[in-house]
mmCIF file with all atom_site columns, C-alpha atoms in Angstrom:
data_model
loop_
_atom_site.group_PDB
_atom_site.id
_atom_site.type_symbol
_atom_site.label_atom_id
_atom_site.label_alt_id
_atom_site.label_comp_id
_atom_site.label_asym_id
_atom_site.label_entity_id
_atom_site.label_seq_id
_atom_site.pdbx_PDB_ins_code
_atom_site.Cartn_x
_atom_site.Cartn_y
_atom_site.Cartn_z
_atom_site.occupancy
_atom_site.B_iso_or_equiv
_atom_site.pdbx_formal_charge
_atom_site.auth_seq_id
_atom_site.auth_comp_id
_atom_site.auth_asym_id
_atom_site.auth_atom_id
_atom_site.pdbx_PDB_model_num
ATOM 1   C CA . MET A 1 1   ? -4.559  -23.317 10.866  1.00 0.00 ? 1   MET A CA 1
ATOM 2   C CA . LEU A 1 2   ? -3.499  -19.993 9.359   1.00 0.00 ? 2   LEU A CA 1
ATOM 3   C CA . ILE A 1 3   ? 0.080   -20.549 10.534  1.00 0.00 ? 3   ILE A CA 1
ATOM 4   C CA . ILE A 1 4   ? 0.114   -23.974 8.848   1.00 0.00 ? 4   ILE A CA 1
ATOM 5   C CA . ALA A 1 5   ? -1.412  -22.451 5.700   1.00 0.00 ? 5   ALA A CA 1
ATOM 6   C CA . PHE A 1 6   ? 1.226   -19.699 5.750   1.00 0.00 ? 6   PHE A CA 1
ATOM 7   C CA . PHE A 1 7   ? 4.128   -22.147 5.994   1.00 0.00 ? 7   PHE A CA 1
ATOM 8   C CA . LEU A 1 8   ? 2.658   -24.278 3.212   1.00 0.00 ? 8   LEU A CA 1
ATOM 9   C CA . ARG A 1 9   ? 2.864   -21.171 1.028   1.00 0.00 ? 9   ARG A CA 1
ATOM 10  C CA . VAL A 1 10  ? 6.440   -20.288 2.012   1.00 0.00 ? 10  VAL A CA 1
ATOM 11  C CA . ILE A 1 11  ? 7.977   -23.767 1.949   1.00 0.00 ? 11  ILE A CA 1
ATOM 12  C CA . PRO A 1 12  ? 9.624   -25.168 -0.149  1.00 0.00 ? 12  PRO A CA 1
ATOM 13  C CA . LEU A 1 13  ? 12.235  -22.510 -0.657  1.00 0.00 ? 13  LEU A CA 1
ATOM 14  C CA . ARG A 1 14  ? 13.341  -22.272 -4.251  1.00 0.00 ? 14  ARG A CA 1
ATOM 15  C CA . THR A 1 15  ? 16.512  -21.015 -5.851  1.00 0.00 ? 15  THR A CA 1
ATOM 16  C CA . SER A 1 16  ? 15.171  -20.722 -9.376  1.00 0.00 ? 16  SER A CA 1
ATOM 17  C CA . TYR A 1 17  ? 12.229  -18.648 -10.541 1.00 0.00 ? 17  TYR A CA 1
ATOM 18  C CA . TRP A 1 18  ? 9.918   -18.483 -13.538 1.00 0.00 ? 18  TRP A CA 1
ATOM 19  C CA . TRP A 1 19  ? 10.360  -15.630 -16.014 1.00 0.00 ? 19  TRP A CA 1
ATOM 20  C CA . ASP A 1 20  ? 7.391   -13.673 -14.672 1.00 0.00 ? 20  ASP A CA 1
ATOM 21  C CA . GLU A 1 21  ? 8.608   -14.034 -11.085 1.00 0.00 ? 21  GLU A CA 1
ATOM 22  C CA . THR A 1 22  ? 12.043  -12.819 -12.131 1.00 0.00 ? 22  THR A CA 1
ATOM 23  C CA . VAL A 1 23  ? 10.521  -9.808  -13.867 1.00 0.00 ? 23  VAL A CA 1
ATOM 24  C CA . TYR A 1 24  ? 8.533   -8.826  -10.764 1.00 0.00 ? 24  TYR A CA 1
ATOM 25  C CA . LEU A 1 25  ? 11.676  -9.216  -8.674  1.00 0.00 ? 25  LEU A CA 1
ATOM 26  C CA . GLN A 1 26  ? 13.679  -7.165  -11.197 1.00 0.00 ? 26  GLN A CA 1
ATOM 27  C CA . ASN A 1 27  ? 11.022  -4.435  -11.260 1.00 0.00 ? 27  ASN A CA 1
ATOM 28  C CA . SER A 1 28  ? 11.182  -4.282  -7.462  1.00 0.00 ? 28  SER A CA 1
ATOM 29  C CA . GLU A 1 29  ? 14.979  -3.996  -7.686  1.00 0.00 ? 29  GLU A CA 1
ATOM 30  C CA . VAL A 1 30  ? 14.599  -1.094  -10.128 1.00 0.00 ? 30  VAL A CA 1
ATOM 31  C CA . LEU A 1 31  ? 12.355  0.678   -7.629  1.00 0.00 ? 31  LEU A CA 1
ATOM 32  C CA . PHE A 1 32  ? 14.525  -0.159  -4.621  1.00 0.00 ? 32  PHE A CA 1
ATOM 33  C CA . SER A 1 33  ? 18.025  0.450   -5.944  1.00 0.00 ? 33  SER A CA 1
ATOM 34  C CA . SER A 1 34  ? 17.439  2.504   -9.111  1.00 0.00 ? 34  SER A CA 1
ATOM 35  C CA . ARG A 1 35  ? 18.866  -0.148  -11.399 1.00 0.00 ? 35  ARG A CA 1
ATOM 36  C CA . THR A 1 36  ? 18.195  0.578   -15.029 1.00 0.00 ? 36  THR A CA 1
ATOM 37  C CA . ASN A 1 37  ? 19.410  -2.578  -16.744 1.00 0.00 ? 37  ASN A CA 1
ATOM 38  C CA . TYR A 1 38  ? 15.951  -4.055  -17.456 1.00 0.00 ? 38  TYR A CA 1
ATOM 39  C CA . ASN A 1 39  ? 12.303  -3.538  -16.536 1.00 0.00 ? 39  ASN A CA 1
ATOM 40  C CA . GLU A 1 40  ? 8.833   -4.244  -17.832 1.00 0.00 ? 40  GLU A CA 1
ATOM 41  C CA . PHE A 1 41  ? 6.935   -1.382  -16.236 1.00 0.00 ? 41  PHE A CA 1
ATOM 42  C CA . ASP A 1 42  ? 5.312   -0.464  -19.531 1.00 0.00 ? 42  ASP A CA 1
ATOM 43  C CA . PHE A 1 43  ? 2.968   -3.495  -19.455 1.00 0.00 ? 43  PHE A CA 1
ATOM 44  C CA . ARG A 1 44  ? 3.278   -5.141  -16.022 1.00 0.00 ? 44  ARG A CA 1
ATOM 45  C CA . PRO A 1 45  ? 1.061   -4.114  -13.086 1.00 0.00 ? 45  PRO A CA 1
ATOM 46  C CA . PRO A 1 46  ? 3.034   -1.983  -10.607 1.00 0.00 ? 46  PRO A CA 1
ATOM 47  C CA . LEU A 1 47  ? 1.657   -2.879  -7.170  1.00 0.00 ? 47  LEU A CA 1
ATOM 48  C CA . LEU A 1 48  ? 3.567   -6.107  -6.443  1.00 0.00 ? 48  LEU A CA 1
ATOM 49  C CA . PRO A 1 49  ? 6.981   -4.593  -7.310  1.00 0.00 ? 49  PRO A CA 1
ATOM 50  C CA . ILE A 1 50  ? 6.135   -1.540  -5.183  1.00 0.00 ? 50  ILE A CA 1
ATOM 51  C CA . ILE A 1 51  ? 5.217   -3.714  -2.187  1.00 0.00 ? 51  ILE A CA 1
ATOM 52  C CA . LEU A 1 52  ? 8.303   -5.896  -2.666  1.00 0.00 ? 52  LEU A CA 1
ATOM 53  C CA . SER A 1 53  ? 10.621  -2.891  -2.951  1.00 0.00 ? 53  SER A CA 1
ATOM 54  C CA . LEU A 1 54  ? 9.184   -1.476  0.287   1.00 0.00 ? 54  LEU A CA 1
ATOM 55  C CA . SER A 1 55  ? 9.719   -4.832  1.998   1.00 0.00 ? 55  SER A CA 1
ATOM 56  C CA . TYR A 1 56  ? 13.404  -4.670  1.055   1.00 0.00 ? 56  TYR A CA 1
ATOM 57  C CA . PHE A 1 57  ? 13.816  -1.910  3.629   1.00 0.00 ? 57  PHE A CA 1
ATOM 58  C CA . ILE A 1 58  ? 13.168  -4.612  6.238   1.00 0.00 ? 58  ILE A CA 1
ATOM 59  C CA . LYS A 1 59  ? 15.472  -7.186  4.625   1.00 0.00 ? 59  LYS A CA 1
ATOM 60  C CA . HIS A 1 60  ? 16.763  -7.109  1.083   1.00 0.00 ? 60  HIS A CA 1
ATOM 61  C CA . ASP A 1 61  ? 16.391  -10.769 0.208   1.00 0.00 ? 61  ASP A CA 1
ATOM 62  C CA . LEU A 1 62  ? 14.469  -13.057 -2.152  1.00 0.00 ? 62  LEU A CA 1
ATOM 63  C CA . PHE A 1 63  ? 13.028  -14.859 0.859   1.00 0.00 ? 63  PHE A CA 1
ATOM 64  C CA . THR A 1 64  ? 11.480  -11.562 1.996   1.00 0.00 ? 64  THR A CA 1
ATOM 65  C CA . ALA A 1 65  ? 9.646   -11.346 -1.325  1.00 0.00 ? 65  ALA A CA 1
ATOM 66  C CA . LYS A 1 66  ? 8.321   -14.874 -0.897  1.00 0.00 ? 66  LYS A CA 1
ATOM 67  C CA . ILE A 1 67  ? 7.122   -14.099 2.638   1.00 0.00 ? 67  ILE A CA 1
ATOM 68  C CA . ILE A 1 68  ? 5.327   -10.942 1.437   1.00 0.00 ? 68  ILE A CA 1
ATOM 69  C CA . VAL A 1 69  ? 3.508   -12.836 -1.320  1.00 0.00 ? 69  VAL A CA 1
ATOM 70  C CA . ALA A 1 70  ? 2.557   -15.590 1.159   1.00 0.00 ? 70  ALA A CA 1
ATOM 71  C CA . LEU A 1 71  ? 1.229   -12.983 3.597   1.00 0.00 ? 71  LEU A CA 1
ATOM 72  C CA . LEU A 1 72  ? -0.833  -11.410 0.821   1.00 0.00 ? 72  LEU A CA 1
ATOM 73  C CA . GLY A 1 73  ? -2.090  -14.879 -0.090  1.00 0.00 ? 73  GLY A CA 1
ATOM 74  C CA . ILE A 1 74  ? -3.118  -15.727 3.463   1.00 0.00 ? 74  ILE A CA 1
ATOM 75  C CA . LEU A 1 75  ? -5.430  -12.697 3.521   1.00 0.00 ? 75  LEU A CA 1
ATOM 76  C CA . ALA A 1 76  ? -7.857  -14.522 1.197   1.00 0.00 ? 76  ALA A CA 1
ATOM 77  C CA . PRO A 1 77  ? -8.832  -17.283 3.680   1.00 0.00 ? 77  PRO A CA 1
ATOM 78  C CA . ILE A 1 78  ? -9.206  -14.721 6.477   1.00 0.00 ? 78  ILE A CA 1
ATOM 79  C CA . PHE A 1 79  ? -11.586 -12.536 4.500   1.00 0.00 ? 79  PHE A CA 1
ATOM 80  C CA . ILE A 1 80  ? -13.439 -15.524 2.985   1.00 0.00 ? 80  ILE A CA 1
ATOM 81  C CA . PHE A 1 81  ? -14.083 -16.587 6.594   1.00 0.00 ? 81  PHE A CA 1
ATOM 82  C CA . LEU A 1 82  ? -15.367 -13.092 7.419   1.00 0.00 ? 82  LEU A CA 1
ATOM 83  C CA . ILE A 1 83  ? -17.614 -13.053 4.333   1.00 0.00 ? 83  ILE A CA 1
ATOM 84  C CA . GLY A 1 84  ? -19.072 -16.474 5.161   1.00 0.00 ? 84  GLY A CA 1
ATOM 85  C CA . LYS A 1 85  ? -19.646 -15.417 8.754   1.00 0.00 ? 85  LYS A CA 1
ATOM 86  C CA . GLU A 1 86  ? -21.264 -12.145 7.665   1.00 0.00 ? 86  GLU A CA 1
ATOM 87  C CA . ILE A 1 87  ? -23.554 -13.692 5.054   1.00 0.00 ? 87  ILE A CA 1
ATOM 88  C CA . LEU A 1 88  ? -24.571 -16.911 6.844   1.00 0.00 ? 88  LEU A CA 1
ATOM 89  C CA . ASN A 1 89  ? -22.913 -17.957 10.116  1.00 0.00 ? 89  ASN A CA 1
ATOM 90  C CA . LEU A 1 90  ? -19.655 -18.775 11.886  1.00 0.00 ? 90  LEU A CA 1
ATOM 91  C CA . ARG A 1 91  ? -19.654 -22.432 10.831  1.00 0.00 ? 91  ARG A CA 1
ATOM 92  C CA . VAL A 1 92  ? -20.006 -21.585 7.142   1.00 0.00 ? 92  VAL A CA 1
ATOM 93  C CA . GLY A 1 93  ? -17.273 -18.957 7.517   1.00 0.00 ? 93  GLY A CA 1
ATOM 94  C CA . LEU A 1 94  ? -14.891 -21.471 9.092   1.00 0.00 ? 94  LEU A CA 1
ATOM 95  C CA . ILE A 1 95  ? -15.511 -24.078 6.400   1.00 0.00 ? 95  ILE A CA 1
ATOM 96  C CA . ALA A 1 96  ? -15.087 -21.529 3.601   1.00 0.00 ? 96  ALA A CA 1
ATOM 97  C CA . GLY A 1 97  ? -11.925 -20.107 5.178   1.00 0.00 ? 97  GLY A CA 1
ATOM 98  C CA . LEU A 1 98  ? -10.399 -23.560 5.662   1.00 0.00 ? 98  LEU A CA 1
ATOM 99  C CA . LEU A 1 99  ? -11.199 -24.539 2.095   1.00 0.00 ? 99  LEU A CA 1
ATOM 100 C CA . MET A 1 100 ? -9.582  -21.366 0.787   1.00 0.00 ? 100 MET A CA 1
ATOM 101 C CA . ALA A 1 101 ? -6.554  -21.916 3.025   1.00 0.00 ? 101 ALA A CA 1
ATOM 102 C CA . PHE A 1 102 ? -5.885  -25.483 1.880   1.00 0.00 ? 102 PHE A CA 1
ATOM 103 C CA . ILE A 1 103 ? -7.078  -25.826 -1.729  1.00 0.00 ? 103 ILE A CA 1
ATOM 104 C CA . PRO A 1 104 ? -3.983  -27.379 -3.381  1.00 0.00 ? 104 PRO A CA 1
ATOM 105 C CA . SER A 1 105 ? -3.932  -25.145 -6.479  1.00 0.00 ? 105 SER A CA 1
ATOM 106 C CA . ILE A 1 106 ? -4.276  -21.990 -4.351  1.00 0.00 ? 106 ILE A CA 1
ATOM 107 C CA . VAL A 1 107 ? -1.535  -23.165 -1.968  1.00 0.00 ? 107 VAL A CA 1
ATOM 108 C CA . GLU A 1 108 ? 0.785   -24.023 -4.852  1.00 0.00 ? 108 GLU A CA 1
ATOM 109 C CA . ASN A 1 109 ? 0.227   -20.730 -6.682  1.00 0.00 ? 109 ASN A CA 1
ATOM 110 C CA . SER A 1 110 ? 0.675   -18.804 -3.427  1.00 0.00 ? 110 SER A CA 1
ATOM 111 C CA . GLY A 1 111 ? 4.256   -20.036 -3.367  1.00 0.00 ? 111 GLY A CA 1
ATOM 112 C CA . TYR A 1 112 ? 5.153   -18.169 -6.554  1.00 0.00 ? 112 TYR A CA 1
ATOM 113 C CA . ILE A 1 113 ? 6.148   -14.506 -6.632  1.00 0.00 ? 113 ILE A CA 1
ATOM 114 C CA . MET A 1 114 ? 3.278   -13.670 -8.935  1.00 0.00 ? 114 MET A CA 1
ATOM 115 C CA . THR A 1 115 ? 0.239   -11.421 -8.878  1.00 0.00 ? 115 THR A CA 1
ATOM 116 C CA . ASP A 1 116 ? -2.472  -14.115 -9.158  1.00 0.00 ? 116 ASP A CA 1
ATOM 117 C CA . ILE A 1 117 ? -3.164  -14.910 -5.511  1.00 0.00 ? 117 ILE A CA 1
ATOM 118 C CA . PRO A 1 118 ? -2.483  -11.426 -4.076  1.00 0.00 ? 118 PRO A CA 1
ATOM 119 C CA . SER A 1 119 ? -4.981  -9.946  -6.559  1.00 0.00 ? 119 SER A CA 1
ATOM 120 C CA . ILE A 1 120 ? -7.577  -12.533 -5.516  1.00 0.00 ? 120 ILE A CA 1
ATOM 121 C CA . SER A 1 121 ? -6.972  -11.596 -1.877  1.00 0.00 ? 121 SER A CA 1
ATOM 122 C CA . LEU A 1 122 ? -7.487  -7.906  -2.638  1.00 0.00 ? 122 LEU A CA 1
ATOM 123 C CA . LEU A 1 123 ? -10.690 -8.660  -4.584  1.00 0.00 ? 123 LEU A CA 1
ATOM 124 C CA . ILE A 1 124 ? -12.026 -10.740 -1.695  1.00 0.00 ? 124 ILE A CA 1
ATOM 125 C CA . ILE A 1 125 ? -11.289 -7.874  0.712   1.00 0.00 ? 125 ILE A CA 1
ATOM 126 C CA . SER A 1 126 ? -13.169 -5.475  -1.571  1.00 0.00 ? 126 SER A CA 1
ATOM 127 C CA . ILE A 1 127 ? -16.145 -7.869  -1.681  1.00 0.00 ? 127 ILE A CA 1
ATOM 128 C CA . TYR A 1 128 ? -16.105 -8.062  2.114   1.00 0.00 ? 128 TYR A CA 1
ATOM 129 C CA . PHE A 1 129 ? -16.237 -4.270  2.423   1.00 0.00 ? 129 PHE A CA 1
ATOM 130 C CA . LEU A 1 130 ? -18.970 -4.131  -0.228  1.00 0.00 ? 130 LEU A CA 1
ATOM 131 C CA . ILE A 1 131 ? -21.096 -6.587  1.757   1.00 0.00 ? 131 ILE A CA 1
ATOM 132 C CA . LEU A 1 132 ? -20.502 -4.634  4.973   1.00 0.00 ? 132 LEU A CA 1
ATOM 133 C CA . ALA A 1 133 ? -21.348 -1.370  3.230   1.00 0.00 ? 133 ALA A CA 1
ATOM 134 C CA . GLN A 1 134 ? -24.637 -2.734  2.002   1.00 0.00 ? 134 GLN A CA 1
ATOM 135 C CA . LYS A 1 135 ? -25.612 -4.379  5.301   1.00 0.00 ? 135 LYS A CA 1
ATOM 136 C CA . ARG A 1 136 ? -24.655 -1.444  7.522   1.00 0.00 ? 136 ARG A CA 1
ATOM 137 C CA . GLN A 1 137 ? -25.377 1.409   5.093   1.00 0.00 ? 137 GLN A CA 1
ATOM 138 C CA . SER A 1 138 ? -21.817 2.617   5.707   1.00 0.00 ? 138 SER A CA 1
ATOM 139 C CA . LYS A 1 139 ? -20.201 5.119   3.374   1.00 0.00 ? 139 LYS A CA 1
ATOM 140 C CA . THR A 1 140 ? -16.767 4.307   4.817   1.00 0.00 ? 140 THR A CA 1
ATOM 141 C CA . HIS A 1 141 ? -17.107 0.664   3.794   1.00 0.00 ? 141 HIS A CA 1
ATOM 142 C CA . TYR A 1 142 ? -18.008 1.726   0.246   1.00 0.00 ? 142 TYR A CA 1
ATOM 143 C CA . LEU A 1 143 ? -14.864 3.874   0.250   1.00 0.00 ? 143 LEU A CA 1
ATOM 144 C CA . PHE A 1 144 ? -12.676 0.953   1.380   1.00 0.00 ? 144 PHE A CA 1
ATOM 145 C CA . SER A 1 145 ? -14.308 -1.376  -1.127  1.00 0.00 ? 145 SER A CA 1
ATOM 146 C CA . GLY A 1 146 ? -13.396 1.035   -3.927  1.00 0.00 ? 146 GLY A CA 1
ATOM 147 C CA . ILE A 1 147 ? -9.825  1.318   -2.635  1.00 0.00 ? 147 ILE A CA 1
ATOM 148 C CA . PHE A 1 148 ? -9.334  -2.459  -2.594  1.00 0.00 ? 148 PHE A CA 1
ATOM 149 C CA . ILE A 1 149 ? -10.898 -2.900  -6.042  1.00 0.00 ? 149 ILE A CA 1
ATOM 150 C CA . SER A 1 150 ? -8.403  -0.376  -7.349  1.00 0.00 ? 150 SER A CA 1
ATOM 151 C CA . LEU A 1 151 ? -5.501  -2.070  -5.528  1.00 0.00 ? 151 LEU A CA 1
ATOM 152 C CA . SER A 1 152 ? -6.525  -5.400  -7.025  1.00 0.00 ? 152 SER A CA 1
ATOM 153 C CA . ILE A 1 153 ? -6.438  -3.880  -10.516 1.00 0.00 ? 153 ILE A CA 1
ATOM 154 C CA . LEU A 1 154 ? -3.019  -2.392  -9.798  1.00 0.00 ? 154 LEU A CA 1
ATOM 155 C CA . MET A 1 155 ? -1.912  -5.862  -8.679  1.00 0.00 ? 155 MET A CA 1
ATOM 156 C CA . ARG A 1 156 ? -3.291  -7.620  -11.773 1.00 0.00 ? 156 ARG A CA 1
ATOM 157 C CA . PHE A 1 157 ? -4.882  -5.823  -14.696 1.00 0.00 ? 157 PHE A CA 1
ATOM 158 C CA . SER A 1 158 ? -7.341  -8.637  -15.448 1.00 0.00 ? 158 SER A CA 1
ATOM 159 C CA . SER A 1 159 ? -9.138  -7.741  -12.191 1.00 0.00 ? 159 SER A CA 1
ATOM 160 C CA . LEU A 1 160 ? -10.834 -5.021  -14.239 1.00 0.00 ? 160 LEU A CA 1
ATOM 161 C CA . ILE A 1 161 ? -13.450 -7.654  -15.068 1.00 0.00 ? 161 ILE A CA 1
ATOM 162 C CA . PHE A 1 162 ? -14.669 -7.344  -11.481 1.00 0.00 ? 162 PHE A CA 1
ATOM 163 C CA . LEU A 1 163 ? -15.955 -3.859  -12.291 1.00 0.00 ? 163 LEU A CA 1
ATOM 164 C CA . LEU A 1 164 ? -18.559 -5.487  -14.542 1.00 0.00 ? 164 LEU A CA 1
ATOM 165 C CA . LEU A 1 165 ? -19.749 -7.691  -11.695 1.00 0.00 ? 165 LEU A CA 1
ATOM 166 C CA . ILE A 1 166 ? -20.558 -4.824  -9.317  1.00 0.00 ? 166 ILE A CA 1
ATOM 167 C CA . PRO A 1 167 ? -23.671 -3.634  -11.212 1.00 0.00 ? 167 PRO A CA 1
ATOM 168 C CA . ILE A 1 168 ? -24.802 -7.255  -11.577 1.00 0.00 ? 168 ILE A CA 1
ATOM 169 C CA . TYR A 1 169 ? -24.367 -7.759  -7.826  1.00 0.00 ? 169 TYR A CA 1
ATOM 170 C CA . PHE A 1 170 ? -26.455 -4.710  -7.009  1.00 0.00 ? 170 PHE A CA 1
ATOM 171 C CA . TYR A 1 171 ? -29.099 -5.606  -9.576  1.00 0.00 ? 171 TYR A CA 1
ATOM 172 C CA . LEU A 1 172 ? -29.526 -9.112  -8.160  1.00 0.00 ? 172 LEU A CA 1
ATOM 173 C CA . ASN A 1 173 ? -29.389 -7.784  -4.616  1.00 0.00 ? 173 ASN A CA 1
ATOM 174 C CA . LYS A 1 174 ? -32.029 -5.171  -5.415  1.00 0.00 ? 174 LYS A CA 1
ATOM 175 C CA . LYS A 1 175 ? -34.425 -7.924  -6.460  1.00 0.00 ? 175 LYS A CA 1
ATOM 176 C CA . GLU A 1 176 ? -33.710 -10.047 -3.386  1.00 0.00 ? 176 GLU A CA 1
ATOM 177 C CA . ASN A 1 177 ? -33.419 -7.425  -0.612  1.00 0.00 ? 177 ASN A CA 1
ATOM 178 C CA . ASN A 1 178 ? -35.057 -4.394  -2.219  1.00 0.00 ? 178 ASN A CA 1
ATOM 179 C CA . TYR A 1 179 ? -31.806 -2.475  -1.763  1.00 0.00 ? 179 TYR A CA 1
ATOM 180 C CA . TYR A 1 180 ? -30.794 0.221   -4.195  1.00 0.00 ? 180 TYR A CA 1
ATOM 181 C CA . LEU A 1 181 ? -27.327 1.660   -4.616  1.00 0.00 ? 181 LEU A CA 1
ATOM 182 C CA . SER A 1 182 ? -27.796 5.378   -4.169  1.00 0.00 ? 182 SER A CA 1
ATOM 183 C CA . PHE A 1 183 ? -25.801 7.974   -6.046  1.00 0.00 ? 183 PHE A CA 1
ATOM 184 C CA . ILE A 1 184 ? -24.029 8.958   -2.793  1.00 0.00 ? 184 ILE A CA 1
ATOM 185 C CA . ASP A 1 185 ? -23.070 5.326   -2.079  1.00 0.00 ? 185 ASP A CA 1
ATOM 186 C CA . PHE A 1 186 ? -21.791 4.958   -5.635  1.00 0.00 ? 186 PHE A CA 1
ATOM 187 C CA . SER A 1 187 ? -19.853 8.228   -5.218  1.00 0.00 ? 187 SER A CA 1
ATOM 188 C CA . TYR A 1 188 ? -18.025 6.834   -2.182  1.00 0.00 ? 188 TYR A CA 1
ATOM 189 C CA . LEU A 1 189 ? -17.253 3.622   -4.062  1.00 0.00 ? 189 LEU A CA 1
ATOM 190 C CA . ALA A 1 190 ? -15.931 5.631   -7.022  1.00 0.00 ? 190 ALA A CA 1
ATOM 191 C CA . LEU A 1 191 ? -13.962 7.962   -4.731  1.00 0.00 ? 191 LEU A CA 1
ATOM 192 C CA . GLY A 1 192 ? -12.244 4.985   -3.104  1.00 0.00 ? 192 GLY A CA 1
ATOM 193 C CA . PHE A 1 193 ? -11.475 3.588   -6.539  1.00 0.00 ? 193 PHE A CA 1
ATOM 194 C CA . ILE A 1 194 ? -9.976  6.906   -7.689  1.00 0.00 ? 194 ILE A CA 1
ATOM 195 C CA . ILE A 1 195 ? -7.929  7.331   -4.500  1.00 0.00 ? 195 ILE A CA 1
#
């Protein structure tokens, strides 16, 4: 199913791109080949152009950029499956993962060289590590959760809103499971974010 979902995100191949896609591609060209004709680094998030410019070492092609964005997009269904499995059971995880893999608007937006879907994938990964950290009392998972929150913000600046949801999550979770976020746990989360 993931292979089908991946190809739905890659195909159809396009020869024209939206302005924002072109800017991300141009920013990656600036990083890869030191072009200085145009860039929007002063107000665009840097992570997607960095990833795309690194992928050009494999093959310097527009299709490579589309494959990278599709691969980043396919991470969301995988980690939604893992979250569903971790919170409830395997069946719920499979249903949630399949829904995330084949929701038409997600599939369509995964085909664009934009930051929307990759940032969602990175946020979902951070939520997964946050859930694991809480369930297993693991400092390492808090660290990875902070890293992926930060990567999501570097992918799309509007992901900063997620930082407001973390205290709400722990507050609601404290009431339900009597679990408190200790200062040490918060320190690992913050350290991952800073890294």
